[in-house]
Short mmCIF file of C-alpha atoms in Angstrom, two decimals:
data_model
loop_
_atom_site.label_atom_id
_atom_site.label_comp_id
_atom_site.label_asym_id
_atom_site.label_seq_id
_atom_site.Cartn_x
_atom_site.Cartn_y
_atom_site.Cartn_z
CA MET Y 1 11.42 -8.53 -2.15
CA SER Y 2 13.64 -10.28 -4.44
CA ASP Y 3 16.36 -12.57 -3.11
CA SER Y 4 19.20 -10.07 -4.17
CA VAL Y 5 17.91 -7.56 -1.82
CA MET Y 6 17.31 -9.85 0.93
CA ARG Y 7 20.94 -11.03 0.70
CA THR Y 8 22.36 -7.64 0.96
CA ALA Y 9 21.55 -7.72 4.87
CA GLY Y 10 24.54 -9.62 5.72
CA ARG Y 11 27.19 -7.43 3.91
CA SER Y 12 29.00 -4.48 5.33
CA PRO Y 13 27.55 -1.06 4.49
CA ASP Y 14 30.30 -0.28 2.15
CA GLU Y 15 29.82 -3.43 0.11
CA ARG Y 16 26.10 -2.79 0.17
CA ALA Y 17 26.06 1.03 -0.78
CA GLY Y 18 24.99 1.83 -4.23
CA ARG Y 19 23.27 -1.46 -4.94
CA LEU Y 20 20.00 -1.53 -6.62
CA SER Y 21 16.96 -3.27 -5.54
CA GLU Y 22 14.86 -5.41 -7.71
CA ILE Y 23 11.04 -4.62 -7.47
CA GLU Y 24 7.94 -5.73 -9.30
CA LEU Y 25 4.53 -3.95 -8.68
CA SER Y 26 1.40 -3.42 -10.55
CA VAL Y 27 0.65 -0.21 -11.80
CA ASN Y 28 -2.52 0.56 -13.44
CA GLY Y 29 -3.13 -2.96 -13.98
CA ARG Y 30 0.33 -3.73 -15.56
CA VAL Y 31 3.05 -5.63 -13.79
CA ARG Y 32 6.28 -3.41 -13.97
CA ARG Y 33 9.80 -4.68 -12.97
CA LEU Y 34 12.32 -1.90 -11.96
CA ALA Y 35 15.81 -1.99 -10.29
CA VAL Y 36 15.85 1.19 -7.88
CA ASP Y 37 18.16 2.56 -5.51
CA PRO Y 38 16.42 2.13 -2.04
CA ARG Y 39 16.07 5.91 -1.73
CA THR Y 40 13.64 6.11 -4.50
CA THR Y 41 10.27 7.18 -3.42
CA LEU Y 42 7.19 5.69 -4.97
CA LEU Y 43 6.54 9.25 -6.54
CA ASP Y 44 9.96 9.31 -8.04
CA ALA Y 45 9.59 5.73 -9.49
CA LEU Y 46 6.31 6.51 -11.01
CA ARG Y 47 7.31 9.92 -12.56
CA GLU Y 48 10.94 9.39 -13.39
CA ARG Y 49 11.13 5.52 -14.05
CA LEU Y 50 7.77 4.84 -15.41
CA GLY Y 51 6.98 8.17 -17.12
CA LEU Y 52 3.62 8.57 -15.26
CA THR Y 53 3.93 12.24 -14.91
CA GLY Y 54 0.29 12.71 -13.99
CA THR Y 55 1.11 12.20 -10.38
CA LYS Y 56 2.62 15.51 -9.34
CA LYS Y 57 5.60 16.58 -6.86
CA GLY Y 58 4.46 19.48 -4.92
CA CYS Y 59 6.11 19.62 -1.44
CA ASP Y 60 7.66 16.18 -1.32
CA HIS Y 61 6.90 16.00 2.32
CA GLY Y 62 3.56 14.92 2.57
CA GLN Y 63 1.92 18.35 3.16
CA CYS Y 64 0.35 18.96 0.03
CA GLY Y 65 -1.25 15.81 -1.23
CA ALA Y 66 -0.33 16.40 -4.90
CA CYS Y 67 1.32 13.07 -4.89
CA THR Y 68 -1.70 11.13 -3.83
CA VAL Y 69 -2.13 7.69 -5.45
CA LEU Y 70 -4.14 4.64 -4.52
CA VAL Y 71 -2.19 1.48 -3.23
CA ASP Y 72 -4.14 -1.59 -2.83
CA GLY Y 73 -7.33 0.73 -3.05
CA ARG Y 74 -6.08 3.19 -0.28
CA ARG Y 75 -4.97 6.50 -0.91
CA ILE Y 76 -1.54 7.55 0.23
CA ASN Y 77 1.14 10.19 -0.22
CA SER Y 78 3.49 8.64 -2.71
CA CYS Y 79 6.38 11.09 -1.79
CA LEU Y 80 6.78 9.65 1.81
CA THR Y 81 7.01 5.99 0.95
CA LEU Y 82 9.79 4.08 -0.82
CA ALA Y 83 9.29 2.18 -4.01
CA VAL Y 84 10.91 -0.97 -2.48
CA MET Y 85 8.23 -1.06 0.18
CA HIS Y 86 5.61 -1.80 -2.45
CA GLU Y 87 6.78 -5.04 -3.77
CA GLY Y 88 3.70 -6.82 -5.22
CA ASP Y 89 1.37 -3.85 -4.47
CA GLU Y 90 -1.26 -2.61 -6.88
CA VAL Y 91 -0.73 0.98 -7.52
CA VAL Y 92 -3.37 3.13 -9.47
CA THR Y 93 -2.54 6.56 -10.67
CA ILE Y 94 -4.45 9.22 -12.26
CA GLU Y 95 -3.56 7.82 -15.58
CA GLY Y 96 -5.02 4.44 -14.34
CA LEU Y 97 -8.48 6.02 -13.27
CA GLY Y 98 -9.53 7.35 -16.80
CA ALA Y 99 -8.34 8.31 -20.05
CA PRO Y 100 -9.19 11.66 -22.02
CA ASP Y 101 -11.64 9.65 -24.09
CA ASP Y 102 -12.99 7.60 -21.06
CA LEU Y 103 -12.96 9.79 -18.09
CA HIS Y 104 -13.40 8.34 -14.65
CA PRO Y 105 -16.69 9.92 -13.14
CA MET Y 106 -14.34 12.07 -10.59
CA GLN Y 107 -12.45 13.38 -13.45
CA ARG Y 108 -15.48 14.17 -15.38
CA ALA Y 109 -17.14 15.89 -12.46
CA PHE Y 110 -14.09 18.00 -11.89
CA VAL Y 111 -14.15 19.09 -15.49
CA GLU Y 112 -17.96 20.01 -15.30
CA ARG Y 113 -17.71 21.79 -12.02
CA ASP Y 114 -14.72 23.72 -12.79
CA GLY Y 115 -12.85 21.98 -9.89
CA PHE Y 116 -9.43 23.54 -10.77
CA GLN Y 117 -7.53 26.47 -11.87
CA CYS Y 118 -3.89 25.86 -12.66
CA GLY Y 119 -4.51 22.02 -12.50
CA TYR Y 120 -1.36 21.00 -10.54
CA CYS Y 121 -3.04 19.70 -7.57
CA THR Y 122 -5.91 18.17 -9.57
CA PRO Y 123 -4.69 14.29 -10.04
CA GLY Y 124 -3.84 14.26 -6.31
CA GLN Y 125 -7.22 15.80 -5.53
CA ILE Y 126 -9.15 13.23 -7.66
CA CYS Y 127 -7.16 10.29 -6.47
CA SER Y 128 -7.74 11.39 -2.97
CA ALA Y 129 -11.48 11.94 -3.58
CA VAL Y 130 -11.88 8.54 -5.23
CA GLY Y 131 -10.11 6.90 -2.28
CA MET Y 132 -12.00 9.02 0.24
CA LEU Y 133 -15.47 7.89 -1.10
CA SER Y 134 -14.38 4.32 -0.64
CA GLU Y 135 -13.70 5.04 2.98
CA VAL Y 136 -17.25 6.64 3.25
CA ALA Y 137 -18.62 3.48 1.64
CA ALA Y 138 -16.88 1.41 4.35
CA GLY Y 139 -18.53 3.40 7.11
CA TRP Y 140 -15.15 5.09 8.31
CA PRO Y 141 -15.86 8.11 10.48
CA SER Y 142 -13.96 11.40 10.22
CA HIS Y 143 -13.16 14.34 12.60
CA ALA Y 144 -16.27 15.87 11.21
CA THR Y 145 -18.64 12.91 11.95
CA ALA Y 146 -20.84 13.57 15.26
CA ALA Y 147 -19.79 11.18 17.88
CA ALA Y 148 -23.12 9.46 17.89
CA ASP Y 149 -22.82 8.95 14.13
CA ALA Y 150 -19.39 7.67 14.44
CA VAL Y 151 -20.54 4.90 16.86
CA ALA Y 152 -23.56 4.05 14.67
CA GLN Y 153 -21.32 4.09 11.53
CA ARG Y 154 -23.85 6.39 9.67
CA ILE Y 155 -21.94 8.80 7.35
CA ALA Y 156 -23.96 11.55 5.89
CA LEU Y 157 -21.40 13.30 3.29
CA THR Y 158 -22.15 16.94 4.05
CA ASP Y 159 -19.83 19.64 2.55
CA GLU Y 160 -18.19 19.69 6.09
CA GLU Y 161 -17.42 15.98 5.94
CA ILE Y 162 -15.81 16.50 2.26
CA ARG Y 163 -13.65 19.40 3.43
CA GLU Y 164 -12.29 17.57 6.42
CA ARG Y 165 -11.75 14.34 4.61
CA LEU Y 166 -9.87 16.28 1.89
CA SER Y 167 -7.74 18.41 4.12
CA GLY Y 168 -4.77 16.48 3.08
CA ASN Y 169 -4.96 18.00 -0.53
CA ILE Y 170 -4.07 21.63 -0.87
CA CYS Y 171 -5.19 23.84 -3.83
CA ARG Y 172 -3.21 27.18 -3.88
CA CYS Y 173 -5.41 28.29 -6.45
CA ALA Y 174 -8.28 27.99 -3.77
CA ALA Y 175 -10.70 26.06 -6.16
CA TYR Y 176 -12.18 24.46 -2.99
CA PRO Y 177 -15.85 25.42 -3.41
CA HIS Y 178 -15.80 23.70 -7.08
CA ILE Y 179 -13.73 20.76 -5.76
CA VAL Y 180 -16.41 20.21 -2.91
CA ALA Y 181 -19.19 20.61 -5.60
CA ALA Y 182 -17.50 18.09 -7.89
CA VAL Y 183 -16.86 15.43 -5.08
CA ARG Y 184 -20.45 15.84 -3.72
CA SER Y 185 -21.91 15.25 -7.28
CA VAL Y 186 -20.01 11.99 -7.68
CA ALA Y 187 -21.00 10.95 -4.15
CA GLU Y 188 -24.67 11.82 -4.99
CA GLY Y 189 -24.24 9.73 -8.09
CA ASP Y 190 -25.29 12.53 -10.58
CA ALA Y 191 -22.06 13.28 -12.25
CA GLY Y 192 -22.21 13.48 -16.02
CA MET V 1 18.66 11.67 1.12
CA ARG V 2 21.91 9.66 2.14
CA ALA V 3 22.39 6.40 0.75
CA PHE V 4 21.15 3.36 3.11
CA THR V 5 20.51 -0.27 2.42
CA TYR V 6 17.10 -1.87 2.83
CA GLU V 7 15.76 -5.27 3.87
CA ARG V 8 12.31 -6.31 4.65
CA ALA V 9 11.90 -8.41 7.91
CA THR V 10 10.10 -11.61 7.58
CA ASP V 11 9.19 -12.11 11.23
CA ALA V 12 9.31 -10.06 14.43
CA ARG V 13 12.41 -12.07 15.68
CA ALA V 14 14.40 -11.52 12.52
CA ALA V 15 13.49 -7.89 12.56
CA VAL V 16 15.06 -7.16 15.92
CA ALA V 17 18.13 -9.26 15.01
CA ALA V 18 18.42 -7.34 11.73
CA VAL V 19 18.31 -3.82 13.43
CA SER V 20 21.11 -4.67 15.97
CA GLU V 21 23.60 -3.32 13.33
CA PRO V 22 24.90 0.02 13.92
CA GLY V 23 23.03 2.88 12.13
CA ALA V 24 20.18 0.46 11.51
CA LYS V 25 16.43 1.63 11.96
CA PHE V 26 13.15 0.21 11.74
CA ILE V 27 10.81 1.54 8.95
CA SER V 28 7.03 1.20 9.30
CA GLY V 29 4.67 3.62 7.53
CA GLY V 30 7.61 5.89 7.12
CA THR V 31 5.66 8.90 7.09
CA ASN V 32 7.75 10.60 9.36
CA LEU V 33 11.00 9.03 9.20
CA LEU V 34 11.36 9.65 5.39
CA ASP V 35 10.42 13.17 5.78
CA LEU V 36 13.21 13.44 8.42
CA MET V 37 15.65 11.41 6.28
CA LYS V 38 15.12 13.93 3.28
CA LEU V 39 15.91 16.82 5.44
CA ASP V 40 19.13 14.91 6.68
CA ILE V 41 17.78 14.96 10.23
CA GLU V 42 17.62 11.17 10.43
CA GLN V 43 20.49 9.46 8.83
CA PRO V 44 20.18 5.63 8.79
CA SER V 45 22.55 3.68 6.92
CA HIS V 46 20.34 0.59 6.96
CA LEU V 47 16.48 0.23 7.11
CA VAL V 48 14.72 -2.73 8.43
CA ASP V 49 11.26 -2.78 6.92
CA ILE V 50 8.79 -3.97 9.67
CA SER V 51 5.61 -2.85 7.85
CA ARG V 52 4.55 -6.21 6.68
CA LEU V 53 5.15 -8.21 9.86
CA PRO V 54 1.95 -10.02 11.05
CA LEU V 55 1.19 -7.21 13.71
CA ARG V 56 -1.80 -5.48 12.07
CA ASN V 57 -4.54 -7.29 14.11
CA ILE V 58 -6.72 -5.71 16.64
CA GLU V 59 -7.83 -8.44 19.00
CA ASP V 60 -10.27 -8.53 21.85
CA LEU V 61 -8.84 -9.55 25.12
CA ARG V 62 -10.51 -11.65 27.84
CA ASP V 63 -10.55 -9.22 30.40
CA GLY V 64 -12.53 -6.82 28.18
CA GLY V 65 -9.47 -4.82 26.82
CA LEU V 66 -8.20 -4.56 23.26
CA ARG V 67 -4.81 -5.52 21.74
CA ILE V 68 -3.70 -3.28 18.94
CA GLY V 69 -0.83 -4.55 16.73
CA ALA V 70 1.82 -2.09 16.25
CA GLN V 71 1.55 -2.27 12.53
CA ALA V 72 -2.05 -1.59 12.40
CA ALA V 73 -2.70 1.56 10.40
CA ASN V 74 -4.01 4.73 12.24
CA SER V 75 -7.19 4.70 9.78
CA ASP V 76 -7.99 0.98 10.58
CA VAL V 77 -7.65 1.78 14.33
CA ALA V 78 -9.97 4.84 14.08
CA ALA V 79 -12.65 3.06 11.97
CA ASP V 80 -12.49 -0.25 14.10
CA ALA V 81 -15.86 -0.77 15.63
CA ARG V 82 -14.68 -1.79 18.99
CA VAL V 83 -12.44 1.35 19.23
CA ARG V 84 -15.40 3.46 18.14
CA THR V 85 -17.82 2.06 20.84
CA ARG V 86 -15.44 1.13 23.69
CA TYR V 87 -12.64 3.58 23.20
CA PRO V 88 -14.10 6.68 21.27
CA VAL V 89 -11.53 9.10 22.67
CA LEU V 90 -8.83 7.08 20.85
CA SER V 91 -10.83 7.01 17.49
CA GLN V 92 -11.53 10.83 18.03
CA ALA V 93 -7.76 11.52 18.62
CA LEU V 94 -6.72 9.43 15.66
CA LEU V 95 -8.86 11.04 13.39
CA SER V 96 -7.98 14.77 14.60
CA GLY V 97 -4.55 13.95 13.48
CA ALA V 98 -2.87 14.23 10.08
CA SER V 99 -4.74 13.69 6.97
CA GLY V 100 -6.83 10.77 5.40
CA GLN V 101 -3.63 9.75 3.28
CA LEU V 102 -1.11 9.86 6.23
CA ARG V 103 -3.45 7.86 8.33
CA ASN V 104 -3.69 5.17 5.85
CA LYS V 105 0.11 4.76 5.96
CA ALA V 106 0.96 5.68 9.44
CA SER V 107 1.18 2.68 11.94
CA THR V 108 0.39 2.52 15.46
CA GLY V 109 4.13 2.00 16.73
CA GLY V 110 5.09 4.48 14.38
CA ASN V 111 2.69 7.14 15.81
CA LEU V 112 4.09 6.63 19.17
CA MET V 113 7.64 7.04 17.76
CA GLN V 114 7.33 9.86 15.66
CA ARG V 115 9.47 12.80 16.47
CA THR V 116 8.75 16.43 17.56
CA ARG V 117 7.76 19.05 15.05
CA CYS V 118 9.68 21.77 16.69
CA PRO V 119 10.91 24.04 13.90
CA TYR V 120 14.36 24.29 15.24
CA PHE V 121 14.63 20.45 15.49
CA TYR V 122 13.75 20.56 11.70
CA ASP V 123 16.13 23.32 10.98
CA THR V 124 19.55 21.80 10.48
CA ALA V 125 21.19 25.29 10.70
CA ALA V 126 19.68 25.94 14.23
CA ALA V 127 20.98 24.76 17.70
CA CYS V 128 19.13 21.84 18.76
CA ASN V 129 20.10 19.50 21.69
CA LYS V 130 17.75 16.94 20.46
CA ARG V 131 19.38 16.78 17.33
CA ARG V 132 22.94 17.38 18.26
CA PRO V 133 23.57 17.03 22.12
CA GLY V 134 25.29 19.83 23.57
CA ALA V 135 24.41 22.26 20.90
CA GLY V 136 22.05 24.41 22.67
CA CYS V 137 18.37 25.07 22.15
CA ALA V 138 17.25 27.85 19.66
CA ALA V 139 13.68 27.44 20.91
CA ILE V 140 14.33 28.92 24.16
CA GLY V 141 14.55 32.50 23.54
CA GLY V 142 13.34 31.86 20.06
CA PHE V 143 9.92 31.85 18.30
CA ASN V 144 8.54 29.38 20.73
CA ARG V 145 4.64 29.82 20.37
CA ILE V 146 4.16 25.85 19.87
CA HIS V 147 6.40 24.81 22.65
CA ALA V 148 6.06 22.93 25.94
CA ILE V 149 4.89 24.43 29.25
CA LEU V 150 5.08 21.47 31.35
CA GLY V 151 8.09 19.11 32.22
CA ALA V 152 10.40 21.12 30.23
CA GLY V 153 14.06 22.08 31.14
CA ASP V 154 16.96 24.30 30.03
CA SER V 155 18.07 21.91 27.25
CA CYS V 156 14.75 21.37 25.24
CA ILE V 157 11.11 22.68 25.26
CA ALA V 158 9.89 20.61 22.37
CA THR V 159 6.49 18.84 22.57
CA HIS V 160 5.36 15.26 21.49
CA PRO V 161 3.16 15.75 18.44
CA SER V 162 0.92 12.73 18.75
CA ASP V 163 -2.80 12.82 19.32
CA MET V 164 -3.12 9.18 19.58
CA ALA V 165 -0.76 8.79 22.37
CA VAL V 166 -2.65 11.20 24.47
CA ALA V 167 -5.74 9.30 24.18
CA MET V 168 -3.80 6.06 24.95
CA THR V 169 -2.36 7.85 27.95
CA ALA V 170 -5.71 8.77 29.32
CA LEU V 171 -6.74 5.12 28.79
CA GLY V 172 -3.75 3.81 30.63
CA ALA V 173 -2.50 1.76 27.57
CA ARG V 174 0.57 -0.54 27.97
CA ILE V 175 3.16 -1.12 25.14
CA THR V 176 4.58 -4.30 24.43
CA LEU V 177 8.19 -4.35 23.48
CA LEU V 178 10.35 -7.28 21.75
CA ASP V 179 14.07 -6.89 22.64
CA THR V 180 17.06 -7.86 20.66
CA ASP V 181 17.53 -11.08 22.95
CA GLN V 182 13.96 -12.12 22.08
CA SER V 183 12.72 -11.13 25.49
CA VAL V 184 9.25 -9.34 25.97
CA ARG V 185 8.44 -6.55 28.36
CA HIS V 186 5.48 -4.41 28.95
CA VAL V 187 5.74 -0.55 29.69
CA ASP V 188 2.90 1.65 30.95
CA ILE V 189 2.56 4.44 28.31
CA ALA V 190 2.89 6.87 31.17
CA ASP V 191 6.54 5.49 31.65
CA PHE V 192 7.48 5.12 28.08
CA TYR V 193 8.30 8.71 27.19
CA ARG V 194 11.32 10.53 28.94
CA LEU V 195 11.25 14.15 29.91
CA PRO V 196 14.03 16.02 28.31
CA GLY V 197 16.25 16.66 31.36
CA ASP V 198 19.90 16.77 30.13
CA THR V 199 19.16 14.25 27.47
CA PRO V 200 16.49 15.44 25.16
CA HIS V 201 17.86 13.07 22.54
CA ARG V 202 16.63 10.25 24.35
CA GLU V 203 12.88 10.30 23.97
CA THR V 204 11.57 6.91 25.07
CA VAL V 205 12.65 4.04 27.29
CA LEU V 206 13.23 1.88 24.47
CA ARG V 207 16.68 -0.17 24.41
CA PRO V 208 18.57 -0.10 21.23
CA GLY V 209 17.10 -2.45 18.81
CA GLU V 210 13.97 -2.88 20.91
CA MET V 211 10.65 -3.06 18.79
CA ILE V 212 7.07 -2.12 19.73
CA THR V 213 4.81 -5.26 18.74
CA ASP V 214 1.45 -4.12 20.15
CA VAL V 215 -0.49 -1.61 22.36
CA VAL V 216 -2.73 -3.31 24.91
CA LEU V 217 -5.79 -1.12 26.25
CA PRO V 218 -7.27 -2.20 29.47
CA PRO V 219 -10.94 -2.51 29.73
CA PRO V 220 -12.39 1.03 29.01
CA PRO V 221 -12.40 3.10 32.43
CA PRO V 222 -16.04 4.10 33.56
CA GLY V 223 -17.60 7.17 31.99
CA ARG V 224 -17.72 9.14 28.97
CA GLN V 225 -14.64 9.83 26.81
CA LEU V 226 -13.96 12.92 24.96
CA TYR V 227 -10.81 14.20 22.78
CA ARG V 228 -10.74 17.87 22.25
CA LYS V 229 -7.87 19.38 20.25
CA VAL V 230 -7.41 23.16 19.79
CA ARG V 231 -5.19 24.24 16.85
CA ASP V 232 -4.38 27.00 14.38
CA ARG V 233 -6.58 25.73 11.63
CA ALA V 234 -9.61 23.47 11.58
CA SER V 235 -7.91 20.25 10.08
CA TYR V 236 -4.61 18.79 9.31
CA GLU V 237 -2.73 20.61 12.09
CA PHE V 238 -0.86 19.82 15.16
CA ALA V 239 -2.42 20.58 18.57
CA LEU V 240 -1.66 23.79 20.24
CA VAL V 241 -3.36 22.11 23.29
CA SER V 242 -5.57 19.00 23.31
CA VAL V 243 -7.19 17.10 26.20
CA ALA V 244 -8.24 13.42 26.34
CA SER V 245 -10.68 12.86 29.23
CA VAL V 246 -12.87 10.23 30.67
CA LEU V 247 -15.42 11.48 33.01
CA SER V 248 -18.01 9.43 35.25
CA VAL V 249 -20.61 11.65 36.82
CA LYS V 250 -23.39 10.30 39.15
CA GLN V 251 -25.88 12.41 41.15
CA ASP V 252 -24.05 15.44 40.05
CA THR V 253 -20.78 14.13 41.59
CA VAL V 254 -17.61 13.14 39.73
CA ARG V 255 -17.01 9.39 40.55
CA ALA V 256 -14.19 8.84 38.33
CA ALA V 257 -11.90 10.92 35.99
CA ARG V 258 -9.02 10.66 33.77
CA VAL V 259 -7.15 13.61 32.16
CA ALA V 260 -4.25 13.84 29.74
CA PHE V 261 -3.03 16.78 27.86
CA GLY V 262 -1.27 16.89 24.27
CA GLY V 263 0.96 19.74 22.89
CA VAL V 264 2.26 20.89 26.29
CA ALA V 265 5.04 18.49 27.07
CA ALA V 266 7.68 16.29 25.64
CA LYS V 267 5.29 13.40 26.45
CA PRO V 268 1.72 12.92 26.54
CA TRP V 269 0.83 14.64 29.90
CA ARG V 270 -1.38 12.65 32.26
CA SER V 271 -2.65 14.84 35.12
CA VAL V 272 -3.13 13.05 38.32
CA GLU V 273 -3.47 16.45 40.07
CA ALA V 274 -6.46 17.20 38.11
CA GLU V 275 -8.04 13.76 38.46
CA ALA V 276 -7.56 14.03 42.41
CA ALA V 277 -9.16 17.51 42.22
CA LEU V 278 -12.17 16.14 40.30
CA ILE V 279 -13.00 12.71 42.06
CA GLY V 280 -15.69 13.05 44.69
CA ARG V 281 -16.28 16.71 43.98
CA PRO V 282 -19.64 18.30 42.46
CA ALA V 283 -19.58 18.20 38.71
CA THR V 284 -19.64 22.02 38.45
CA MET V 285 -17.54 24.62 36.58
CA ALA V 286 -15.97 25.66 39.83
CA THR V 287 -14.59 22.05 40.35
CA TYR V 288 -13.37 22.10 36.59
CA ARG V 289 -11.42 25.34 37.39
CA ASP V 290 -9.96 23.91 40.59
CA ALA V 291 -8.79 20.53 38.52
CA ALA V 292 -7.41 22.82 35.79
CA ARG V 293 -5.37 24.95 37.97
CA ALA V 294 -3.93 22.02 39.68
CA ALA V 295 -3.10 20.49 36.26
CA LEU V 296 -1.21 23.73 35.26
CA ARG V 297 0.20 24.64 38.58
CA ASN V 298 3.80 24.04 37.73
CA ALA V 299 3.33 25.20 34.07
CA ILE V 300 6.26 27.46 32.65
CA GLY V 301 5.75 29.95 29.71
CA ARG V 302 8.54 30.72 27.58
CA GLY V 303 7.22 34.15 26.10
CA HIS V 304 5.29 33.24 22.86
CA ASN V 305 3.56 30.20 24.43
CA ASP V 306 2.44 31.79 27.73
CA PHE V 307 -1.12 31.75 26.34
CA LYS V 308 -1.09 27.87 26.35
CA ILE V 309 -1.41 27.85 30.05
CA GLU V 310 -4.58 29.49 30.13
CA LEU V 311 -5.72 27.79 26.91
CA ALA V 312 -4.89 24.35 28.40
CA GLU V 313 -7.13 25.16 31.49
CA ARG V 314 -10.02 26.51 29.35
CA THR V 315 -9.85 23.48 27.17
CA LEU V 316 -9.92 21.09 30.11
CA CYS V 317 -12.76 22.88 31.72
CA ARG V 318 -14.80 22.92 28.35
CA THR V 319 -14.06 19.30 27.77
CA LEU V 320 -15.14 18.28 31.38
CA ALA V 321 -18.36 20.38 31.05
CA HIS V 322 -19.05 18.72 27.72
CA LEU V 323 -18.78 15.32 29.35
CA ALA V 324 -20.68 16.06 32.30
CA ALA V 325 -23.58 17.46 30.50
CA ALA V 326 -23.66 14.26 28.17
CA SER V 327 -23.82 12.14 31.43
#
């Protein structure tokens, strides 16, 4: 946090109200500096201030997963965190994963497997799936992992595992079978 | 969201000093607090960010226990090899809660401090003694399908939503607290939460400004461990009823038992009555049914949640049978 923000601590609430906080964070590999109202969520900072509208606002309460981004490599709901809390962090959004002429394997798999209908949840689904595969690679168990396997750190990425691990991402078009197929194809390394 | 000011605490002592100001609150993962601030249920005027305090470690203790830093993410605790092997009930409980995204952000201390998901607490147009003391309780006589059956009163029938805390209760965890005068105290998780009584807005024994710094798990109790959660959908849903249990069976006799319920009360509900009804008895379904009846003897349904009494009994029996079969 910048000095200007830390200094606000000693002032009265009236004096501090309305003050902007200076933050610096890396977004898709580029350092960005912003002065934000402390209320600004990471989601709103990305969309409204940085023009990165690929990340979607669905419920704005952490229930739908449309706002999922990767922060320091981990998937989180950008609607339930403040931009000021991410000073110095590395944020990757759907725009940072790939571009139309250079798709990330997960993006390509969603296109090839028809893993969406309206597309609104798709950026969140893809960021979540990419973060999830890192968790699997790290040997993290899930609720769907059998107890013995959870202890042994063996993760077989079954469809049940994929569904459980992506339960934080809602698709109201119900493209789930194709989403699972897309994620499975990337996990198995045969995307594209 | 109402305006507030923000500061990031640089060390634990500075954090408790900073939060002593009226209207100030700690923020850690923020996954529950920011949700409540958006809905105008929480209205802090100042946030003290404790998420970067050096309290993320999970450390072995000499006695065979484990110390979990209050800022350790739920996902890190669930995936920790020591938790998975020595405290599987805790890993299972964590993994049955929330979503992958939320577990990456939610902290251990924040999970303990999360508020109820009672829909009347969330609805600022509804009467809620927890939100506005003296306003009444719309859940009593309302749609109370998810509400408490144990330890509730006439002022509030909300439940505590945590899965993690239920497992920690079965494990006999102890919570370390740092006070604003820099003194440290330790509170058993069984004594950490308050039952609603006439003051349902007071949910824990935390003093104003006090901060959770870590949770200490004693060495694992003897026996096998299991967390079983029953809910309306298969994933990403709060418990209707859950059971965290540790059971040791030798020569078809129960030697040791721990039982805690989730989703049934304003706190994770340890049932010493069920444990007493198990220890020294044959490991049979008849014993489990006796234990379940003992656990739910004082349960009170409020109409829509009457089914939870039988559901809790059955969930305990099923959990114990599973543990005994694995022994």
